[in-house]
Amino acid sequence: MKRVSFFITVGLLYFISLLPFFVLYIFSDVLYIILFYVIKYRRKVVQENLLNAYPEKSIEERLRTEKKFYRFLADMIFESIKMFTITEKEINKRFSYTNLHVATKFLDAGRSVIAVTGHYSNWEWGSLSISANVKTPVLVVYKPLSDKKFENVLNRVRAKFGSVMIAMKQTLRKLVEYKGQPYMLVLLGDQTPVRGETQYFTSFLNQPTAVFLGIEKIARSTNSPVLFFTINRVKRGYYNAEVTILTENPQDTAPYEITNAHTRKLEQIINEKPEFWLWSHKRWKFKPEDKYDARIS
């Protein structure tokens, strides 16, 4: 029975992805009403996160951000479904880059680069699009799902233009396979570490936040330049990623400098347009006092 329901679900998603964008956005408008007003999907989580991040804002201001977030979340859901059948020509039309040469100049010189972004704007389209725009291998690190069948389907969709999907705990092993050739390693900087693996806290959105040190460790060990991809929503269904250098020579940086740099950069863009960050994510699952040996920035 589970096998049948799985194939029905995947088939339905594929069929929906065939619909034109204007139809998908009509469905998205309906989904927004369902998410926000009917089932109130994770609204308590979103409200608590917004309150902790912006206690100085009025209830009305936070409510406006909350509604904008749910409108975008509905769009993001259907745009992600569209990935099943979107063509390379269409994704390049809808997802553009500013300063991508910043990355390609390192790759052309034989240096691997680490591309960092967050759960901000349409990061899924970003990981799909980038492999169609650079010549070297693109390695995308992801957090595994509990449903392995659906994870495999998603990864095939995400890798349709050539990206190599890597489960988070397999990252170092996979990098060994690509040693000696330039690659782009794509990571999300705002993933939540599990409690037992947390080694570092820093201030993020007005509260102590556990941060993975993996980006910094890989960058320092390989001396790969660290670049931040700021994904801006130009208009509905259109995005632009702006590339900036966080550091060219990680081995010359101080401990936690890279971690703080990509965290501050993400915080900056969230503060500018908070409705495009994933507020429904339970980012603050525990506090520094929950781990006595955590370092505080």
mmCIF file of C-alpha atoms in Angstrom:
data_model
loop_
_atom_site.group_PDB
_atom_site.id
_atom_site.type_symbol
_atom_site.label_atom_id
_atom_site.label_comp_id
_atom_site.label_asym_id
_atom_site.label_seq_id
_atom_site.Cartn_x
_atom_site.Cartn_y
_atom_site.Cartn_z
ATOM 1 C CA MET A 1 0.000 0.000 0.000
ATOM 2 C CA LYS A 2 2.838 2.388 0.864
ATOM 3 C CA ARG A 3 4.489 1.603 -2.475
ATOM 4 C CA VAL A 4 1.276 2.439 -4.343
ATOM 5 C CA SER A 5 0.765 5.708 -2.459
ATOM 6 C CA PHE A 6 4.397 6.655 -3.121
ATOM 7 C CA PHE A 7 4.029 6.237 -6.898
ATOM 8 C CA ILE A 8 0.699 8.086 -6.865
ATOM 9 C CA THR A 9 2.306 10.991 -4.987
ATOM 10 C CA VAL A 10 5.289 11.202 -7.340
ATOM 11 C CA GLY A 11 3.008 10.922 -10.369
ATOM 12 C CA LEU A 12 0.797 13.719 -9.045
ATOM 13 C CA LEU A 13 3.807 15.966 -8.431
ATOM 14 C CA TYR A 14 5.048 15.292 -11.958
ATOM 15 C CA PHE A 15 1.635 16.135 -13.419
ATOM 16 C CA ILE A 16 1.445 19.381 -11.419
ATOM 17 C CA SER A 17 4.919 20.333 -12.629
ATOM 18 C CA LEU A 18 3.670 20.210 -16.227
ATOM 19 C CA LEU A 19 1.269 23.079 -15.581
ATOM 20 C CA PRO A 20 2.275 26.591 -16.706
ATOM 21 C CA PHE A 21 3.524 29.017 -14.092
ATOM 22 C CA PHE A 22 0.433 31.221 -14.116
ATOM 23 C CA VAL A 23 -1.689 28.207 -13.144
ATOM 24 C CA LEU A 24 0.771 27.185 -10.445
ATOM 25 C CA TYR A 25 0.581 30.649 -8.915
ATOM 26 C CA ILE A 26 -3.213 30.466 -8.811
ATOM 27 C CA PHE A 27 -2.826 27.229 -6.849
ATOM 28 C CA SER A 28 -0.212 28.973 -4.703
ATOM 29 C CA ASP A 29 -2.663 31.751 -3.784
ATOM 30 C CA VAL A 30 -5.125 29.088 -2.607
ATOM 31 C CA LEU A 31 -2.414 27.196 -0.728
ATOM 32 C CA TYR A 32 -1.428 30.386 1.118
ATOM 33 C CA ILE A 33 -4.978 30.680 2.500
ATOM 34 C CA ILE A 34 -4.921 27.029 3.546
ATOM 35 C CA LEU A 35 -1.487 27.248 5.197
ATOM 36 C CA PHE A 36 -2.078 30.534 6.986
ATOM 37 C CA TYR A 37 -5.764 30.599 7.859
ATOM 38 C CA VAL A 38 -7.015 27.003 7.757
ATOM 39 C CA ILE A 39 -4.399 24.569 9.032
ATOM 40 C CA LYS A 40 -2.158 27.328 10.456
ATOM 41 C CA TYR A 41 0.944 25.393 9.448
ATOM 42 C CA ARG A 42 3.642 25.939 12.104
ATOM 43 C CA ARG A 43 2.340 29.410 12.836
ATOM 44 C CA LYS A 44 3.361 29.189 16.487
ATOM 45 C CA VAL A 45 6.925 28.363 15.433
ATOM 46 C CA VAL A 46 6.994 31.248 12.942
ATOM 47 C CA GLN A 47 5.542 33.717 15.450
ATOM 48 C CA GLU A 48 7.988 32.688 18.167
ATOM 49 C CA ASN A 49 10.953 32.936 15.796
ATOM 50 C CA LEU A 50 9.896 36.382 14.586
ATOM 51 C CA LEU A 51 9.301 37.600 18.139
ATOM 52 C CA ASN A 52 12.735 36.447 19.301
ATOM 53 C CA ALA A 53 14.461 37.865 16.231
ATOM 54 C CA TYR A 54 12.627 41.208 16.205
ATOM 55 C CA PRO A 55 11.309 42.001 19.699
ATOM 56 C CA GLU A 56 11.533 45.721 18.909
ATOM 57 C CA LYS A 57 8.938 45.435 16.129
ATOM 58 C CA SER A 58 5.234 45.860 16.763
ATOM 59 C CA ILE A 59 2.762 42.991 16.576
ATOM 60 C CA GLU A 60 1.395 44.481 13.356
ATOM 61 C CA GLU A 61 4.860 44.638 11.758
ATOM 62 C CA ARG A 62 5.621 41.028 12.627
ATOM 63 C CA LEU A 63 2.202 39.955 11.366
ATOM 64 C CA ARG A 64 2.870 41.612 8.002
ATOM 65 C CA THR A 65 6.171 39.746 7.751
ATOM 66 C CA GLU A 66 4.458 36.518 8.765
ATOM 67 C CA LYS A 67 1.838 36.845 6.024
ATOM 68 C CA LYS A 68 4.471 37.706 3.411
ATOM 69 C CA PHE A 69 6.461 34.666 4.494
ATOM 70 C CA TYR A 70 3.505 32.313 4.041
ATOM 71 C CA ARG A 71 2.760 33.782 0.624
ATOM 72 C CA PHE A 72 6.338 33.135 -0.395
ATOM 73 C CA LEU A 73 6.347 29.668 1.183
ATOM 74 C CA ALA A 74 3.347 28.706 -0.969
ATOM 75 C CA ASP A 75 5.148 29.993 -4.082
ATOM 76 C CA MET A 76 8.301 28.131 -3.070
ATOM 77 C CA ILE A 77 6.411 24.853 -2.755
ATOM 78 C CA PHE A 78 5.025 25.053 -6.290
ATOM 79 C CA GLU A 79 8.286 26.374 -7.732
ATOM 80 C CA SER A 80 10.045 23.369 -6.190
ATOM 81 C CA ILE A 81 7.477 21.016 -7.746
ATOM 82 C CA LYS A 82 8.122 22.717 -11.094
ATOM 83 C CA MET A 83 11.701 21.448 -10.871
ATOM 84 C CA PHE A 84 10.467 18.007 -11.965
ATOM 85 C CA THR A 85 10.012 19.183 -15.555
ATOM 86 C CA ILE A 86 11.601 22.624 -15.856
ATOM 87 C CA THR A 87 14.106 22.830 -18.704
ATOM 88 C CA GLU A 88 17.631 24.196 -18.558
ATOM 89 C CA LYS A 89 16.587 27.040 -20.876
ATOM 90 C CA GLU A 90 13.687 27.962 -18.587
ATOM 91 C CA ILE A 91 15.711 27.853 -15.363
ATOM 92 C CA ASN A 92 18.408 30.058 -16.910
ATOM 93 C CA LYS A 93 15.707 32.500 -17.969
ATOM 94 C CA ARG A 94 14.281 32.667 -14.448
ATOM 95 C CA PHE A 95 17.457 32.376 -12.375
ATOM 96 C CA SER A 96 20.315 34.724 -13.263
ATOM 97 C CA TYR A 97 23.662 35.590 -11.678
ATOM 98 C CA THR A 98 25.555 38.731 -10.803
ATOM 99 C CA ASN A 99 29.337 38.428 -10.519
ATOM 100 C CA LEU A 100 29.428 34.693 -11.253
ATOM 101 C CA HIS A 101 32.845 35.369 -12.790
ATOM 102 C CA VAL A 102 34.079 35.771 -9.213
ATOM 103 C CA ALA A 103 33.611 32.005 -8.845
ATOM 104 C CA THR A 104 34.634 30.941 -12.340
ATOM 105 C CA LYS A 105 37.961 32.784 -12.205
ATOM 106 C CA PHE A 106 39.031 30.590 -9.282
ATOM 107 C CA LEU A 107 37.710 27.437 -10.959
ATOM 108 C CA ASP A 108 39.439 28.290 -14.245
ATOM 109 C CA ALA A 109 42.664 28.757 -12.291
ATOM 110 C CA GLY A 110 42.332 25.244 -10.899
ATOM 111 C CA ARG A 111 41.106 26.187 -7.407
ATOM 112 C CA SER A 112 37.996 24.646 -5.891
ATOM 113 C CA VAL A 113 35.509 27.019 -4.277
ATOM 114 C CA ILE A 114 32.989 26.734 -1.474
ATOM 115 C CA ALA A 115 29.626 28.350 -2.243
ATOM 116 C CA VAL A 116 27.583 29.224 0.829
ATOM 117 C CA THR A 117 23.969 30.340 1.025
ATOM 118 C CA GLY A 118 21.058 29.761 3.401
ATOM 119 C CA HIS A 119 17.416 28.731 3.477
ATOM 120 C CA TYR A 120 16.657 32.086 1.920
ATOM 121 C CA SER A 121 14.646 32.894 -1.208
ATOM 122 C CA ASN A 122 14.610 29.995 -3.692
ATOM 123 C CA TRP A 123 17.737 28.096 -2.667
ATOM 124 C CA GLU A 124 16.406 24.972 -4.405
ATOM 125 C CA TRP A 125 16.446 26.691 -7.796
ATOM 126 C CA GLY A 126 19.923 27.942 -6.971
ATOM 127 C CA SER A 127 21.345 24.465 -6.442
ATOM 128 C CA LEU A 128 19.591 23.312 -9.619
ATOM 129 C CA SER A 129 20.711 26.250 -11.738
ATOM 130 C CA ILE A 130 24.366 26.549 -10.764
ATOM 131 C CA SER A 131 25.409 23.258 -12.398
ATOM 132 C CA ALA A 132 24.078 24.569 -15.709
ATOM 133 C CA ASN A 133 26.284 27.650 -15.415
ATOM 134 C CA VAL A 134 29.720 26.371 -14.429
ATOM 135 C CA LYS A 135 31.906 23.847 -16.257
ATOM 136 C CA THR A 136 33.450 22.123 -13.256
ATOM 137 C CA PRO A 137 31.680 19.552 -11.045
ATOM 138 C CA VAL A 138 29.121 21.040 -8.641
ATOM 139 C CA LEU A 139 28.817 19.115 -5.371
ATOM 140 C CA VAL A 140 25.670 19.940 -3.406
ATOM 141 C CA VAL A 141 25.542 18.888 0.255
ATOM 142 C CA TYR A 142 22.092 18.041 1.596
ATOM 143 C CA LYS A 143 20.545 16.862 4.854
ATOM 144 C CA PRO A 144 19.063 13.361 4.350
ATOM 145 C CA LEU A 145 15.331 12.737 4.742
ATOM 146 C CA SER A 146 13.789 9.945 6.781
ATOM 147 C CA ASP A 147 11.915 8.774 3.667
ATOM 148 C CA LYS A 148 14.711 7.389 1.485
ATOM 149 C CA LYS A 149 12.503 6.699 -1.538
ATOM 150 C CA PHE A 150 11.334 10.292 -1.705
ATOM 151 C CA GLU A 151 14.872 11.497 -1.006
ATOM 152 C CA ASN A 152 16.094 9.576 -4.057
ATOM 153 C CA VAL A 153 13.384 11.146 -6.227
ATOM 154 C CA LEU A 154 14.243 14.644 -5.002
ATOM 155 C CA ASN A 155 17.940 14.111 -5.574
ATOM 156 C CA ARG A 156 17.350 12.954 -9.155
ATOM 157 C CA VAL A 157 15.373 16.140 -9.755
ATOM 158 C CA ARG A 158 17.999 18.332 -8.090
ATOM 159 C CA ALA A 159 20.789 16.699 -10.102
ATOM 160 C CA LYS A 160 19.063 16.825 -13.513
ATOM 161 C CA PHE A 161 21.513 19.433 -14.865
ATOM 162 C CA GLY A 162 24.623 17.727 -13.523
ATOM 163 C CA SER A 163 24.931 18.476 -9.803
ATOM 164 C CA VAL A 164 26.340 15.733 -7.587
ATOM 165 C CA MET A 165 24.222 15.310 -4.455
ATOM 166 C CA ILE A 166 26.133 14.435 -1.272
ATOM 167 C CA ALA A 167 24.610 13.421 2.050
ATOM 168 C CA MET A 168 26.029 15.669 4.759
ATOM 169 C CA LYS A 169 27.991 12.977 6.604
ATOM 170 C CA GLN A 170 29.536 11.750 3.348
ATOM 171 C CA THR A 171 31.031 15.126 2.424
ATOM 172 C CA LEU A 172 34.671 14.538 3.360
ATOM 173 C CA ARG A 173 34.716 11.077 1.800
ATOM 174 C CA LYS A 174 33.300 12.480 -1.451
ATOM 175 C CA LEU A 175 35.800 15.331 -1.563
ATOM 176 C CA VAL A 176 38.619 12.809 -1.571
ATOM 177 C CA GLU A 177 37.237 11.430 -4.852
ATOM 178 C CA TYR A 178 37.499 14.891 -6.432
ATOM 179 C CA LYS A 179 40.951 15.680 -5.076
ATOM 180 C CA GLY A 180 43.185 17.051 -7.815
ATOM 181 C CA GLN A 181 40.433 18.700 -9.841
ATOM 182 C CA PRO A 182 38.550 21.954 -9.237
ATOM 183 C CA TYR A 183 34.959 21.741 -8.048
ATOM 184 C CA MET A 184 32.292 23.931 -6.485
ATOM 185 C CA LEU A 185 31.029 22.706 -3.123
ATOM 186 C CA VAL A 186 27.572 24.111 -2.276
ATOM 187 C CA LEU A 187 26.527 24.269 1.380
ATOM 188 C CA LEU A 188 23.716 25.832 3.406
ATOM 189 C CA GLY A 189 25.169 27.807 6.295
ATOM 190 C CA ASP A 190 22.069 27.806 8.505
ATOM 191 C CA GLN A 191 21.530 24.099 9.032
ATOM 192 C CA THR A 192 20.905 23.143 12.666
ATOM 193 C CA PRO A 193 23.573 20.881 14.204
ATOM 194 C CA VAL A 194 22.422 17.996 16.356
ATOM 195 C CA ARG A 195 22.899 18.606 20.062
ATOM 196 C CA GLY A 196 25.760 16.132 20.501
ATOM 197 C CA GLU A 197 27.778 17.631 17.622
ATOM 198 C CA THR A 198 27.408 21.278 18.586
ATOM 199 C CA GLN A 199 30.762 22.928 19.245
ATOM 200 C CA TYR A 200 30.098 26.594 18.638
ATOM 201 C CA PHE A 201 27.424 29.221 19.254
ATOM 202 C CA THR A 202 27.300 32.700 17.789
ATOM 203 C CA SER A 203 24.779 35.537 17.815
ATOM 204 C CA PHE A 204 22.299 35.247 14.946
ATOM 205 C CA LEU A 205 18.994 37.112 14.666
ATOM 206 C CA ASN A 206 19.182 38.422 18.199
ATOM 207 C CA GLN A 207 19.853 35.095 19.953
ATOM 208 C CA PRO A 208 22.655 32.598 20.631
ATOM 209 C CA THR A 209 22.620 30.111 17.766
ATOM 210 C CA ALA A 210 24.370 26.782 17.230
ATOM 211 C CA VAL A 211 26.330 26.822 13.968
ATOM 212 C CA PHE A 212 28.026 24.052 12.006
ATOM 213 C CA LEU A 213 31.796 24.449 11.748
ATOM 214 C CA GLY A 214 31.969 22.191 8.699
ATOM 215 C CA ILE A 215 32.204 25.033 6.169
ATOM 216 C CA GLU A 216 35.147 26.555 7.990
ATOM 217 C CA LYS A 217 36.904 23.223 8.552
ATOM 218 C CA ILE A 218 36.665 22.233 4.876
ATOM 219 C CA ALA A 219 37.721 25.693 3.712
ATOM 220 C CA ARG A 220 40.778 25.781 5.967
ATOM 221 C CA SER A 221 41.859 22.221 5.170
ATOM 222 C CA THR A 222 41.574 22.716 1.380
ATOM 223 C CA ASN A 223 42.316 26.473 1.335
ATOM 224 C CA SER A 224 39.341 26.893 -1.005
ATOM 225 C CA PRO A 225 37.941 30.422 -1.407
ATOM 226 C CA VAL A 226 34.602 30.872 0.361
ATOM 227 C CA LEU A 227 31.918 32.696 -1.619
ATOM 228 C CA PHE A 228 28.465 33.770 -0.502
ATOM 229 C CA PHE A 229 25.533 33.550 -2.913
ATOM 230 C CA THR A 230 22.845 36.102 -2.030
ATOM 231 C CA ILE A 231 19.664 34.958 -3.757
ATOM 232 C CA ASN A 232 17.333 37.887 -4.383
ATOM 233 C CA ARG A 233 13.762 37.588 -5.585
ATOM 234 C CA VAL A 234 13.446 39.922 -8.562
ATOM 235 C CA LYS A 235 9.724 39.263 -8.977
ATOM 236 C CA ARG A 236 7.395 36.299 -8.731
ATOM 237 C CA GLY A 237 9.124 33.366 -10.397
ATOM 238 C CA TYR A 238 12.381 35.203 -11.102
ATOM 239 C CA TYR A 239 15.582 35.276 -9.031
ATOM 240 C CA ASN A 240 19.116 36.614 -9.141
ATOM 241 C CA ALA A 241 22.099 35.323 -7.180
ATOM 242 C CA GLU A 242 24.823 37.835 -6.345
ATOM 243 C CA VAL A 243 28.253 36.354 -5.634
ATOM 244 C CA THR A 244 30.604 37.935 -3.104
ATOM 245 C CA ILE A 245 33.931 36.761 -1.682
ATOM 246 C CA LEU A 246 34.071 36.070 2.050
ATOM 247 C CA THR A 247 37.710 34.983 1.983
ATOM 248 C CA GLU A 248 40.211 34.050 -0.732
ATOM 249 C CA ASN A 249 42.706 32.306 1.536
ATOM 250 C CA PRO A 250 40.972 30.514 4.416
ATOM 251 C CA GLN A 251 44.229 29.229 5.875
ATOM 252 C CA ASP A 252 45.113 32.830 6.720
ATOM 253 C CA THR A 253 41.928 33.356 8.751
ATOM 254 C CA ALA A 254 41.484 33.186 12.514
ATOM 255 C CA PRO A 255 39.409 30.448 14.190
ATOM 256 C CA TYR A 256 35.653 31.028 13.692
ATOM 257 C CA GLU A 257 36.299 33.972 11.337
ATOM 258 C CA ILE A 258 34.764 32.191 8.349
ATOM 259 C CA THR A 259 31.832 30.870 10.392
ATOM 260 C CA ASN A 260 31.051 34.340 11.698
ATOM 261 C CA ALA A 261 31.463 35.876 8.234
ATOM 262 C CA HIS A 262 28.868 33.689 6.492
ATOM 263 C CA THR A 263 26.523 33.913 9.495
ATOM 264 C CA ARG A 264 26.702 37.730 9.538
ATOM 265 C CA LYS A 265 26.159 37.886 5.774
ATOM 266 C CA LEU A 266 23.030 35.749 5.951
ATOM 267 C CA GLU A 267 21.749 37.751 8.911
ATOM 268 C CA GLN A 268 22.220 40.964 6.938
ATOM 269 C CA ILE A 269 20.124 39.844 3.977
ATOM 270 C CA ILE A 270 17.426 38.392 6.245
ATOM 271 C CA ASN A 271 17.110 41.701 8.072
ATOM 272 C CA GLU A 272 16.697 43.500 4.758
ATOM 273 C CA LYS A 273 13.846 41.257 3.548
ATOM 274 C CA PRO A 274 12.892 38.833 6.337
ATOM 275 C CA GLU A 275 9.887 37.338 4.533
ATOM 276 C CA PHE A 276 12.159 35.229 2.318
ATOM 277 C CA TRP A 277 13.845 33.224 5.109
ATOM 278 C CA LEU A 278 12.499 29.871 6.296
ATOM 279 C CA TRP A 279 10.886 30.993 9.576
ATOM 280 C CA SER A 280 8.938 27.736 9.901
ATOM 281 C CA HIS A 281 12.222 25.910 10.494
ATOM 282 C CA LYS A 282 12.908 25.049 14.160
ATOM 283 C CA ARG A 283 16.332 26.690 14.061
ATOM 284 C CA TRP A 284 16.754 27.267 17.808
ATOM 285 C CA LYS A 285 16.244 23.796 19.259
ATOM 286 C CA PHE A 286 18.573 24.285 22.204
ATOM 287 C CA LYS A 287 20.606 26.965 23.982
ATOM 288 C CA PRO A 288 24.270 27.311 24.967
ATOM 289 C CA GLU A 289 23.513 26.240 28.526
ATOM 290 C CA ASP A 290 22.324 22.897 27.125
ATOM 291 C CA LYS A 291 25.942 22.115 26.271
ATOM 292 C CA TYR A 292 28.447 23.168 28.910
ATOM 293 C CA ASP A 293 31.517 23.150 26.660
ATOM 294 C CA ALA A 294 30.033 25.145 23.770
ATOM 295 C CA ARG A 295 32.041 28.179 22.746
ATOM 296 C CA ILE A 296 30.213 31.510 22.641
ATOM 297 C CA SER A 297 31.127 34.180 20.121
#
